[in-house]
Amino acid sequence: MNIPDNLKYTKEHEWVKIDGDIATIGITDYAQNELGDIVFIEIETEGETLEREETFGSIEAVKTVSDLFMPLGGEVLEFNSALEQAPETVNRDPYGDGWIIKVKIADKGEIKDLLDAEAYKNLI
Amino acid sequence: MKDTALTKIHESLGAKMVPFAGYNMPIQYEGVNAEHETVRKGVGVFDVSHMGEFWVKGPKAVELLQRITTNDVSKLEDGHAQYSCLPNDKGGIVDDLIIYRFDAENYLLVVNASNIDKDWKWINQHNTEGAILYDASDETSLLAIQGPKAMATLQKLTDTDLSTIGFYTFRRATVAGVPDVIISATGYTGEKNSFEIYFANDDAEKLWKALFEAGEEFGIKPIGLGARDTLRLEMGFCLYGNDIDDTTSPIEAGMGWITKFTDYKHFILRDYHEKIKNDGPKRRLRGFEMIDKGIPRQHYEICDEQGNVIGQVTSGTMAPSLKKAIGLGYIESKHAGFDKEIFIKIRGKLLRAKIVKVPFYKG
């Protein structure tokens, strides 16, 4: 199971890459493996400002649908629109081309509440 | 939880195992979409040994079967199989099943794993004729070999000419040195020239290995229950527990073609079902394709344009061969015309869909 050290994580199996006040968000290798083939990702919150833990979209595998939660509050700047045509990219490259949204972080104080790689490893 | 004779092999292949109908079953090996494509383009093998097998024997066998099943058993010839269902005494369905006729006094019933106990009890309870019943479920293994290369694979293992086994017929044959294997030209995928084979548990590993050696040149792969579901749904085949159950009539489920009202056929609640057929059912099981983006799932509401509920989704998926979201559901008959637009309520939104004829996948 791939859990890169340079990322932050949530209990909902999302990863967060912090770059200044921009957070890139996706789902972990563990999550994509548990879900199986991902067939549809719906994000209709682009441009909206959401609180931490609010739902920003949903991700559907062949048999299941799961909500996606904001790891940090902020404005949803961008959805990875390549996933509309190729949602399976999340299975193939969950930490790279399979990123899902970019968020402008509202309160950088929330970052300390995210899990580091070690803590996430212990969780799964 | 029960294992099949092949559970250890599935685990060694890295399958994701899940409890299903009391069995520890492989839901996927490499992934549903890849496995689905293997069956559509090459050949795949499913361990479906969880299915139940009952023998019905003796001079009273036909009489019993005519009363407890909806299809006309008297039309079966030796070596032929028939799709049918067991109606219950409340207007619904106990189970759907396949009946194999070996001879006039020997029939094999293949039933859903999830219903083995219920069916066995039901059939015994209704066996006033005194037919001989035997439950062979725990000693029988079942593999489905499906796909365009299924016949070429299986043919390497038997002298019996498989091209002479027509759709819904079967033959006993020696396969990979194992005598008395039942080779049946049936399946749940819609693939032509595909087979299911029944044999004793002790031969399971030997036959599994022989099949994978024979199919190696065709890229044969093991297929899990996940792809079994997407493959059957692309064909519009009903799944018991989703699309049919204790509350659905075979007529509204579109199973009129296996519900026979001939004069001599007096199955349980025959008159009730005949009235539904003559009056027209209040709701119908229909296939639909999504027009808007979204995936229908079991229990989602089906609505009209104003949002009034007119039905319910019973099965839904993103169809791997079609790259479209499809579903089955019961819809009030007046809204159930083909090509009509309907709306599926997905997470609070009404998304457009269109009623279509099944199969969704036309090969």
Short mmCIF file of C-alpha atoms in Angstrom, two decimals:
data_model
loop_
_atom_site.label_atom_id
_atom_site.label_comp_id
_atom_site.label_asym_id
_atom_site.label_seq_id
_atom_site.Cartn_x
_atom_site.Cartn_y
_atom_site.Cartn_z
CA MET A 1 0.00 0.00 0.00
CA ASN A 2 1.47 3.28 -1.13
CA ILE A 3 1.31 6.09 1.50
CA PRO A 4 3.65 8.93 0.48
CA ASP A 5 5.39 10.68 3.37
CA ASN A 6 4.99 14.18 1.93
CA LEU A 7 1.17 14.16 2.08
CA LYS A 8 -1.42 14.68 4.82
CA TYR A 9 -4.37 12.35 5.27
CA THR A 10 -7.88 12.09 6.73
CA LYS A 11 -9.84 9.31 8.40
CA GLU A 12 -12.07 9.33 5.30
CA HIS A 13 -9.09 8.09 3.25
CA GLU A 14 -8.39 11.31 1.45
CA TRP A 15 -4.94 12.81 0.91
CA VAL A 16 -4.02 16.48 0.97
CA LYS A 17 -0.97 18.13 -0.56
CA ILE A 18 -0.31 21.56 0.87
CA ASP A 19 1.34 24.12 -1.40
CA GLY A 20 1.23 27.57 0.21
CA ASP A 21 -2.46 28.30 0.72
CA ILE A 22 -3.55 25.82 -1.97
CA ALA A 23 -4.52 22.24 -1.03
CA THR A 24 -4.72 19.52 -3.67
CA ILE A 25 -7.05 16.72 -2.62
CA GLY A 26 -7.57 13.14 -3.75
CA ILE A 27 -8.34 9.69 -2.36
CA THR A 28 -5.67 7.32 -1.08
CA ASP A 29 -4.33 4.20 -2.70
CA TYR A 30 -6.08 2.22 0.03
CA ALA A 31 -9.40 3.91 -0.79
CA GLN A 32 -9.20 3.31 -4.54
CA ASN A 33 -8.32 -0.32 -3.92
CA GLU A 34 -11.25 -0.79 -1.54
CA LEU A 35 -13.67 0.91 -3.93
CA GLY A 36 -12.56 -1.07 -6.97
CA ASP A 37 -13.06 0.25 -10.50
CA ILE A 38 -14.10 3.89 -10.28
CA VAL A 39 -16.67 4.73 -12.93
CA PHE A 40 -17.95 8.22 -12.13
CA ILE A 41 -16.86 11.26 -10.16
CA GLU A 42 -19.32 14.06 -9.65
CA ILE A 43 -18.13 17.44 -8.44
CA GLU A 44 -20.61 20.29 -8.64
CA THR A 45 -19.10 22.53 -5.99
CA GLU A 46 -16.50 24.31 -8.11
CA GLY A 47 -16.43 27.96 -7.07
CA GLU A 48 -18.19 27.29 -3.77
CA THR A 49 -16.73 27.90 -0.35
CA LEU A 50 -17.27 24.93 1.94
CA GLU A 51 -16.56 24.16 5.58
CA ARG A 52 -14.29 21.37 6.69
CA GLU A 53 -16.08 17.96 6.53
CA GLU A 54 -18.77 19.24 4.17
CA THR A 55 -19.47 17.06 1.12
CA PHE A 56 -17.82 18.40 -2.01
CA GLY A 57 -18.78 15.61 -4.37
CA SER A 58 -19.25 11.90 -4.81
CA ILE A 59 -17.27 9.04 -6.24
CA GLU A 60 -18.88 5.94 -7.70
CA ALA A 61 -17.37 2.51 -8.17
CA VAL A 62 -19.15 -0.30 -9.97
CA LYS A 63 -21.07 -1.33 -6.89
CA THR A 64 -20.90 1.59 -4.49
CA VAL A 65 -21.17 5.33 -4.16
CA SER A 66 -19.25 7.34 -1.54
CA ASP A 67 -19.34 10.98 -0.60
CA LEU A 68 -16.19 13.06 -0.73
CA PHE A 69 -15.52 15.33 2.26
CA MET A 70 -13.55 18.57 2.56
CA PRO A 71 -10.40 17.81 4.60
CA LEU A 72 -10.04 21.58 5.11
CA GLY A 73 -12.45 24.46 4.74
CA GLY A 74 -12.07 26.76 1.75
CA GLU A 75 -13.04 27.64 -1.77
CA VAL A 76 -13.12 24.85 -4.36
CA LEU A 77 -10.94 26.39 -7.05
CA GLU A 78 -10.74 23.61 -9.56
CA PHE A 79 -12.00 20.12 -10.37
CA ASN A 80 -9.70 17.81 -12.29
CA SER A 81 -11.92 17.73 -15.37
CA ALA A 82 -9.83 14.97 -16.98
CA LEU A 83 -11.60 12.65 -14.54
CA GLU A 84 -14.93 13.26 -16.28
CA GLN A 85 -13.76 11.26 -19.28
CA ALA A 86 -11.34 8.97 -17.44
CA PRO A 87 -12.44 8.35 -13.82
CA GLU A 88 -10.30 5.20 -13.79
CA THR A 89 -7.26 7.50 -13.54
CA VAL A 90 -8.00 7.58 -9.80
CA ASN A 91 -7.39 3.83 -9.66
CA ARG A 92 -4.23 4.02 -11.74
CA ASP A 93 -2.57 7.05 -10.21
CA PRO A 94 -4.40 8.14 -7.04
CA TYR A 95 -1.66 10.54 -5.87
CA GLY A 96 -0.76 11.96 -9.28
CA ASP A 97 -3.03 12.40 -12.29
CA GLY A 98 -5.92 11.14 -10.17
CA TRP A 99 -6.08 14.27 -7.98
CA ILE A 100 -9.69 15.44 -7.60
CA ILE A 101 -9.90 19.09 -6.50
CA LYS A 102 -7.79 22.09 -5.55
CA VAL A 103 -8.93 24.23 -2.64
CA LYS A 104 -7.93 27.69 -1.44
CA ILE A 105 -7.42 27.05 2.26
CA ALA A 106 -9.53 29.37 4.44
CA ASP A 107 -7.80 28.67 7.75
CA LYS A 108 -4.30 27.21 7.72
CA GLY A 109 -4.78 26.40 11.39
CA GLU A 110 -6.83 23.38 10.29
CA ILE A 111 -3.79 21.74 8.70
CA LYS A 112 -2.47 20.57 12.06
CA ASP A 113 -5.58 18.42 12.52
CA LEU A 114 -4.75 16.29 9.46
CA LEU A 115 -2.97 12.95 9.86
CA ASP A 116 0.60 12.41 8.79
CA ALA A 117 1.64 9.31 6.80
CA GLU A 118 2.56 7.39 9.93
CA ALA A 119 -0.75 8.11 11.67
CA TYR A 120 -2.69 7.18 8.52
CA LYS A 121 -0.74 3.93 8.16
CA ASN A 122 -1.75 3.02 11.70
CA LEU A 123 -5.36 3.75 10.89
CA ILE A 124 -5.69 1.30 7.98
CA MET B 1 -19.72 -19.39 6.47
CA LYS B 2 -19.21 -22.08 3.83
CA ASP B 3 -16.31 -22.37 1.41
CA THR B 4 -16.55 -23.80 -2.08
CA ALA B 5 -14.07 -26.51 -3.12
CA LEU B 6 -12.05 -23.72 -4.79
CA THR B 7 -11.90 -21.07 -2.06
CA LYS B 8 -8.19 -21.67 -1.40
CA ILE B 9 -7.40 -21.24 -5.08
CA HIS B 10 -9.32 -17.96 -5.21
CA GLU B 11 -7.43 -16.67 -2.19
CA SER B 12 -4.10 -17.72 -3.69
CA LEU B 13 -5.00 -15.76 -6.84
CA GLY B 14 -5.46 -12.64 -4.74
CA ALA B 15 -9.24 -12.47 -5.06
CA LYS B 16 -11.15 -10.07 -2.87
CA MET B 17 -13.40 -12.44 -0.92
CA VAL B 18 -16.82 -11.43 0.43
CA PRO B 19 -19.59 -13.24 2.26
CA PHE B 20 -22.39 -13.92 -0.21
CA ALA B 21 -25.45 -16.03 0.57
CA GLY B 22 -23.57 -17.77 3.37
CA TYR B 23 -20.55 -18.54 1.19
CA ASN B 24 -17.09 -17.04 1.11
CA MET B 25 -16.98 -15.95 -2.54
CA PRO B 26 -14.59 -14.07 -4.85
CA ILE B 27 -16.14 -10.72 -5.80
CA GLN B 28 -13.20 -9.71 -7.98
CA TYR B 29 -9.65 -10.69 -8.87
CA GLU B 30 -8.05 -7.89 -10.92
CA GLY B 31 -11.08 -5.61 -11.21
CA VAL B 32 -14.67 -5.72 -12.40
CA ASN B 33 -14.17 -3.86 -15.69
CA ALA B 34 -11.18 -5.94 -16.80
CA GLU B 35 -12.94 -9.18 -15.88
CA HIS B 36 -16.08 -8.06 -17.67
CA GLU B 37 -14.08 -7.35 -20.83
CA THR B 38 -12.34 -10.74 -20.58
CA VAL B 39 -15.73 -12.46 -20.82
CA ARG B 40 -16.96 -10.24 -23.68
CA LYS B 41 -13.76 -10.63 -25.74
CA GLY B 42 -12.07 -13.87 -24.66
CA VAL B 43 -12.99 -16.40 -22.01
CA GLY B 44 -13.52 -16.29 -18.27
CA VAL B 45 -14.27 -18.88 -15.60
CA PHE B 46 -16.65 -18.27 -12.70
CA ASP B 47 -16.83 -20.46 -9.62
CA VAL B 48 -20.54 -20.46 -8.93
CA SER B 49 -20.55 -23.55 -6.75
CA HIS B 50 -22.64 -21.70 -4.19
CA MET B 51 -25.68 -22.31 -6.39
CA GLY B 52 -28.06 -25.00 -5.14
CA GLU B 53 -28.80 -28.32 -6.88
CA PHE B 54 -31.84 -30.42 -6.07
CA TRP B 55 -32.75 -33.72 -7.71
CA VAL B 56 -36.43 -34.47 -8.26
CA LYS B 57 -36.99 -38.08 -9.17
CA GLY B 58 -39.54 -40.83 -9.58
CA PRO B 59 -42.90 -41.31 -11.31
CA LYS B 60 -44.38 -38.29 -9.52
CA ALA B 61 -41.62 -35.86 -10.46
CA VAL B 62 -43.39 -34.18 -13.40
CA GLU B 63 -46.64 -33.80 -11.50
CA LEU B 64 -44.87 -32.01 -8.66
CA LEU B 65 -42.84 -29.79 -10.99
CA GLN B 66 -45.90 -28.83 -13.03
CA ARG B 67 -47.58 -27.61 -9.85
CA ILE B 68 -44.67 -25.74 -8.25
CA THR B 69 -43.11 -24.15 -11.34
CA THR B 70 -44.58 -21.73 -13.90
CA ASN B 71 -43.05 -23.09 -17.11
CA ASP B 72 -44.38 -26.20 -18.87
CA VAL B 73 -42.21 -29.11 -17.73
CA SER B 74 -44.05 -31.52 -20.05
CA LYS B 75 -42.45 -29.75 -23.01
CA LEU B 76 -38.94 -30.69 -21.85
CA GLU B 77 -37.13 -33.45 -23.69
CA ASP B 78 -34.28 -35.56 -22.33
CA GLY B 79 -31.09 -33.52 -22.37
CA HIS B 80 -32.93 -30.19 -22.44
CA ALA B 81 -33.09 -27.44 -19.85
CA GLN B 82 -35.73 -24.85 -19.06
CA TYR B 83 -35.73 -21.52 -17.26
CA SER B 84 -38.63 -21.28 -14.83
CA CYS B 85 -39.75 -19.90 -11.51
CA LEU B 86 -41.34 -21.11 -8.30
CA PRO B 87 -44.42 -19.01 -7.57
CA ASN B 88 -45.28 -18.49 -3.89
CA ASP B 89 -48.77 -18.47 -2.35
CA LYS B 90 -48.92 -14.66 -2.08
CA GLY B 91 -48.48 -13.76 -5.73
CA GLY B 92 -44.69 -13.40 -5.63
CA ILE B 93 -41.73 -15.57 -6.53
CA VAL B 94 -39.95 -18.02 -4.22
CA ASP B 95 -37.04 -18.28 -6.65
CA ASP B 96 -36.09 -18.48 -10.31
CA LEU B 97 -34.35 -21.64 -11.46
CA ILE B 98 -33.22 -23.90 -14.28
CA ILE B 99 -34.75 -27.37 -14.64
CA TYR B 100 -32.72 -30.06 -16.44
CA ARG B 101 -34.48 -33.18 -17.70
CA PHE B 102 -32.24 -36.26 -17.68
CA ASP B 103 -35.16 -38.60 -18.35
CA ALA B 104 -38.89 -38.76 -17.65
CA GLU B 105 -38.24 -39.50 -13.97
CA ASN B 106 -35.02 -37.57 -13.34
CA TYR B 107 -34.80 -33.79 -13.06
CA LEU B 108 -32.14 -31.46 -11.70
CA LEU B 109 -33.23 -28.09 -10.31
CA VAL B 110 -30.57 -25.38 -10.05
CA VAL B 111 -31.55 -22.61 -7.64
CA ASN B 112 -30.03 -19.42 -6.22
CA ALA B 113 -27.56 -19.82 -3.38
CA SER B 114 -29.38 -17.25 -1.29
CA ASN B 115 -32.58 -19.30 -1.50
CA ILE B 116 -31.36 -22.87 -1.01
CA ASP B 117 -32.89 -23.33 2.45
CA LYS B 118 -36.11 -21.51 1.59
CA ASP B 119 -36.57 -23.42 -1.68
CA TRP B 120 -35.82 -26.80 -0.14
CA LYS B 121 -38.38 -26.20 2.58
CA TRP B 122 -40.94 -24.88 0.11
CA ILE B 123 -40.59 -27.80 -2.31
CA ASN B 124 -40.73 -30.39 0.46
CA GLN B 125 -43.76 -28.71 1.97
CA HIS B 126 -45.57 -28.89 -1.38
CA ASN B 127 -44.48 -32.39 -2.28
CA THR B 128 -47.89 -33.98 -1.68
CA GLU B 129 -47.27 -36.20 -4.71
CA GLY B 130 -44.40 -37.98 -2.95
CA ALA B 131 -41.69 -37.29 -5.54
CA ILE B 132 -38.19 -38.27 -4.44
CA LEU B 133 -36.16 -35.18 -3.45
CA TYR B 134 -32.45 -34.96 -2.88
CA ASP B 135 -30.39 -31.88 -2.05
CA ALA B 136 -26.98 -32.22 -3.75
CA SER B 137 -25.94 -28.60 -3.17
CA ASP B 138 -23.10 -29.29 -0.75
CA GLU B 139 -21.48 -31.96 -2.89
CA THR B 140 -21.82 -30.32 -6.31
CA SER B 141 -19.46 -27.79 -7.84
CA LEU B 142 -20.38 -25.52 -10.73
CA LEU B 143 -18.09 -23.60 -13.05
CA ALA B 144 -19.30 -21.25 -15.76
CA ILE B 145 -16.98 -20.97 -18.80
CA GLN B 146 -18.17 -17.95 -20.72
CA GLY B 147 -17.07 -15.87 -23.67
CA PRO B 148 -16.25 -16.13 -27.39
CA LYS B 149 -13.37 -18.50 -26.61
CA ALA B 150 -15.32 -20.68 -24.15
CA MET B 151 -16.06 -23.43 -26.64
CA ALA B 152 -12.51 -23.58 -27.97
CA THR B 153 -11.23 -23.84 -24.39
CA LEU B 154 -13.58 -26.54 -23.19
CA GLN B 155 -13.36 -28.50 -26.46
CA LYS B 156 -9.68 -29.20 -25.76
CA LEU B 157 -10.71 -31.16 -22.67
CA THR B 158 -13.44 -33.41 -24.04
CA ASP B 159 -14.16 -35.72 -27.00
CA THR B 160 -17.82 -34.71 -27.02
CA ASP B 161 -18.46 -32.32 -29.91
CA LEU B 162 -19.57 -29.19 -28.09
CA SER B 163 -21.04 -27.64 -31.22
CA THR B 164 -23.77 -30.31 -31.00
CA ILE B 165 -24.86 -29.10 -27.54
CA GLY B 166 -27.47 -26.48 -28.42
CA PHE B 167 -28.46 -23.53 -26.26
CA TYR B 168 -30.30 -24.75 -23.15
CA THR B 169 -29.37 -28.40 -23.75
CA PHE B 170 -26.80 -30.49 -21.92
CA ARG B 171 -24.82 -33.71 -22.09
CA ARG B 172 -22.92 -35.91 -19.67
CA ALA B 173 -19.32 -36.20 -20.82
CA THR B 174 -15.78 -36.90 -19.70
CA VAL B 175 -13.88 -33.62 -19.22
CA ALA B 176 -10.13 -33.61 -18.50
CA GLY B 177 -10.40 -37.28 -17.55
CA VAL B 178 -13.26 -36.64 -15.12
CA PRO B 179 -16.24 -38.81 -16.08
CA ASP B 180 -19.91 -37.80 -15.86
CA VAL B 181 -19.43 -34.06 -15.94
CA ILE B 182 -22.67 -32.33 -16.90
CA ILE B 183 -21.93 -29.87 -19.71
CA SER B 184 -24.75 -27.39 -20.09
CA ALA B 185 -24.98 -24.71 -22.80
CA THR B 186 -26.27 -22.08 -20.40
CA GLY B 187 -24.96 -19.01 -18.62
CA TYR B 188 -25.72 -15.63 -17.08
CA THR B 189 -23.64 -13.44 -19.37
CA GLY B 190 -25.43 -13.46 -22.73
CA GLU B 191 -22.34 -14.90 -24.41
CA LYS B 192 -23.12 -17.46 -27.10
CA ASN B 193 -21.45 -20.88 -27.25
CA SER B 194 -20.68 -20.72 -23.56
CA PHE B 195 -21.08 -23.39 -20.94
CA GLU B 196 -21.68 -24.32 -17.34
CA ILE B 197 -20.29 -27.58 -15.99
CA TYR B 198 -21.51 -29.50 -12.94
CA PHE B 199 -19.39 -32.11 -11.18
CA ALA B 200 -18.45 -33.52 -7.77
CA ASN B 201 -16.48 -31.26 -5.38
CA ASP B 202 -13.54 -33.69 -5.34
CA ASP B 203 -12.84 -32.95 -9.00
CA ALA B 204 -12.98 -29.17 -8.65
CA GLU B 205 -9.27 -28.40 -8.43
CA LYS B 206 -8.42 -30.79 -11.25
CA LEU B 207 -11.00 -29.26 -13.59
CA TRP B 208 -10.12 -25.69 -12.64
CA LYS B 209 -6.45 -26.31 -13.44
CA ALA B 210 -7.26 -28.12 -16.68
CA LEU B 211 -9.47 -25.23 -17.83
CA PHE B 212 -6.79 -22.64 -17.13
CA GLU B 213 -4.19 -24.67 -19.02
CA ALA B 214 -6.54 -25.18 -21.95
CA GLY B 215 -7.52 -21.52 -22.05
CA GLU B 216 -4.07 -20.08 -21.55
CA GLU B 217 -3.62 -19.39 -25.28
CA PHE B 218 -6.86 -17.38 -25.20
CA GLY B 219 -5.92 -15.36 -22.12
CA ILE B 220 -8.39 -17.15 -19.85
CA LYS B 221 -9.00 -15.46 -16.49
CA PRO B 222 -11.00 -16.08 -13.32
CA ILE B 223 -14.08 -13.87 -13.00
CA GLY B 224 -15.69 -12.73 -9.75
CA LEU B 225 -19.26 -12.05 -8.74
CA GLY B 226 -18.83 -8.33 -9.44
CA ALA B 227 -18.45 -8.88 -13.18
CA ARG B 228 -21.08 -11.61 -13.09
CA ASP B 229 -23.50 -8.88 -12.02
CA THR B 230 -22.48 -6.29 -14.65
CA LEU B 231 -22.57 -8.96 -17.38
CA ARG B 232 -26.06 -10.14 -16.47
CA LEU B 233 -27.37 -6.61 -16.09
CA GLU B 234 -26.17 -5.67 -19.59
CA MET B 235 -28.38 -8.50 -20.81
CA GLY B 236 -31.33 -7.38 -18.68
CA PHE B 237 -31.37 -10.73 -16.87
CA CYS B 238 -33.18 -10.65 -13.52
CA LEU B 239 -31.33 -11.17 -10.27
CA TYR B 240 -33.36 -12.68 -7.46
CA GLY B 241 -33.38 -10.34 -4.47
CA ASN B 242 -33.03 -7.29 -6.74
CA ASP B 243 -35.39 -7.50 -9.70
CA ILE B 244 -37.63 -10.32 -8.55
CA ASP B 245 -38.53 -11.42 -5.04
CA ASP B 246 -41.31 -12.70 -2.78
CA THR B 247 -43.48 -9.71 -3.75
CA THR B 248 -43.08 -9.51 -7.54
CA SER B 249 -45.33 -11.35 -9.96
CA PRO B 250 -43.63 -13.13 -12.87
CA ILE B 251 -45.97 -11.29 -15.25
CA GLU B 252 -44.93 -7.82 -14.09
CA ALA B 253 -41.30 -8.98 -14.08
CA GLY B 254 -41.52 -9.69 -17.81
CA MET B 255 -41.40 -13.44 -17.26
CA GLY B 256 -44.65 -14.12 -19.08
CA TRP B 257 -42.68 -16.23 -21.56
CA ILE B 258 -41.94 -18.77 -18.80
CA THR B 259 -45.41 -18.56 -17.24
CA LYS B 260 -47.65 -21.00 -19.08
CA PHE B 261 -51.43 -21.04 -18.78
CA THR B 262 -52.08 -24.15 -20.86
CA ASP B 263 -55.16 -26.15 -19.78
CA TYR B 264 -53.31 -28.96 -18.01
CA LYS B 265 -50.89 -26.65 -16.17
CA HIS B 266 -52.15 -25.86 -12.67
CA PHE B 267 -49.32 -24.15 -10.84
CA ILE B 268 -49.72 -22.37 -7.52
CA LEU B 269 -51.94 -19.24 -7.89
CA ARG B 270 -52.25 -19.84 -11.62
CA ASP B 271 -55.64 -18.04 -11.81
CA TYR B 272 -54.28 -15.01 -9.95
CA HIS B 273 -51.37 -14.67 -12.41
CA GLU B 274 -53.61 -15.30 -15.40
CA LYS B 275 -55.84 -12.42 -14.29
CA ILE B 276 -52.80 -10.14 -14.03
CA LYS B 277 -51.79 -11.19 -17.51
CA ASN B 278 -55.29 -10.58 -18.94
CA ASP B 279 -55.90 -7.29 -17.10
CA GLY B 280 -52.35 -6.04 -17.65
CA PRO B 281 -50.02 -5.63 -14.65
CA LYS B 282 -50.10 -2.35 -12.66
CA ARG B 283 -46.34 -2.05 -12.92
CA ARG B 284 -43.71 -3.47 -15.21
CA LEU B 285 -40.04 -4.25 -14.90
CA ARG B 286 -38.26 -2.12 -17.48
CA GLY B 287 -34.74 -1.42 -18.59
CA PHE B 288 -33.59 2.18 -18.83
CA GLU B 289 -30.50 4.12 -19.85
CA MET B 290 -29.40 7.33 -18.21
CA ILE B 291 -29.42 10.42 -20.43
CA ASP B 292 -28.04 12.75 -17.75
CA LYS B 293 -24.85 11.86 -15.93
CA GLY B 294 -25.45 9.67 -12.92
CA ILE B 295 -25.58 6.01 -11.95
CA PRO B 296 -28.86 4.45 -10.84
CA ARG B 297 -28.73 2.17 -7.80
CA GLN B 298 -31.12 -0.30 -6.20
CA HIS B 299 -33.98 1.42 -4.29
CA TYR B 300 -33.59 4.83 -5.97
CA GLU B 301 -36.95 6.38 -6.84
CA ILE B 302 -38.17 6.59 -10.43
CA CYS B 303 -40.19 9.78 -11.01
CA ASP B 304 -42.12 11.65 -13.65
CA GLU B 305 -41.05 15.11 -14.76
CA GLN B 306 -42.86 16.74 -11.83
CA GLY B 307 -41.08 14.51 -9.36
CA ASN B 308 -44.03 12.25 -8.57
CA VAL B 309 -42.80 8.76 -7.73
CA ILE B 310 -43.79 6.26 -10.45
CA GLY B 311 -41.48 3.41 -9.61
CA GLN B 312 -38.27 2.13 -8.09
CA VAL B 313 -34.87 1.04 -9.36
CA THR B 314 -34.08 -2.64 -8.68
CA SER B 315 -30.60 -2.86 -10.27
CA GLY B 316 -28.22 -0.31 -11.71
CA THR B 317 -24.64 0.04 -12.81
CA MET B 318 -22.23 1.68 -15.19
CA ALA B 319 -22.25 -0.89 -17.99
CA PRO B 320 -18.62 -1.69 -18.87
CA SER B 321 -19.28 -2.81 -22.47
CA LEU B 322 -21.59 0.10 -23.23
CA LYS B 323 -19.92 2.88 -21.25
CA LYS B 324 -23.42 3.94 -20.24
CA ALA B 325 -25.26 3.93 -16.94
CA ILE B 326 -28.14 1.46 -17.11
CA GLY B 327 -30.74 0.06 -14.77
CA LEU B 328 -33.81 -2.08 -14.26
CA GLY B 329 -36.79 -1.00 -12.24
CA TYR B 330 -40.51 -1.36 -11.72
CA ILE B 331 -42.50 1.46 -13.32
CA GLU B 332 -46.27 2.08 -13.24
CA SER B 333 -47.57 0.61 -16.49
CA LYS B 334 -49.00 3.88 -17.81
CA HIS B 335 -45.51 5.39 -17.63
CA ALA B 336 -43.70 2.29 -18.86
CA GLY B 337 -43.82 2.73 -22.65
CA PHE B 338 -40.59 2.19 -24.57
CA ASP B 339 -38.57 5.31 -25.42
CA LYS B 340 -40.45 7.28 -22.74
CA GLU B 341 -38.43 9.70 -20.68
CA ILE B 342 -38.35 9.03 -16.94
CA PHE B 343 -36.41 10.59 -14.09
CA ILE B 344 -34.22 8.86 -11.55
CA LYS B 345 -33.86 10.59 -8.21
CA ILE B 346 -30.14 10.51 -7.45
CA ARG B 347 -29.04 12.30 -4.28
CA GLY B 348 -31.95 14.69 -4.38
CA LYS B 349 -31.77 15.50 -8.08
CA LEU B 350 -34.08 14.35 -10.86
CA LEU B 351 -31.87 13.01 -13.64
CA ARG B 352 -33.24 12.13 -17.08
CA ALA B 353 -33.32 8.54 -18.32
CA LYS B 354 -35.05 6.70 -21.15
CA ILE B 355 -36.93 3.40 -21.12
CA VAL B 356 -35.34 0.96 -23.55
CA LYS B 357 -35.78 -2.66 -24.59
CA VAL B 358 -33.44 -5.22 -23.11
CA PRO B 359 -30.88 -6.60 -23.74
CA PHE B 360 -28.90 -3.41 -23.38
CA TYR B 361 -25.88 -5.22 -24.82
CA LYS B 362 -26.47 -6.65 -28.26
CA GLY B 363 -23.12 -8.31 -28.88
#
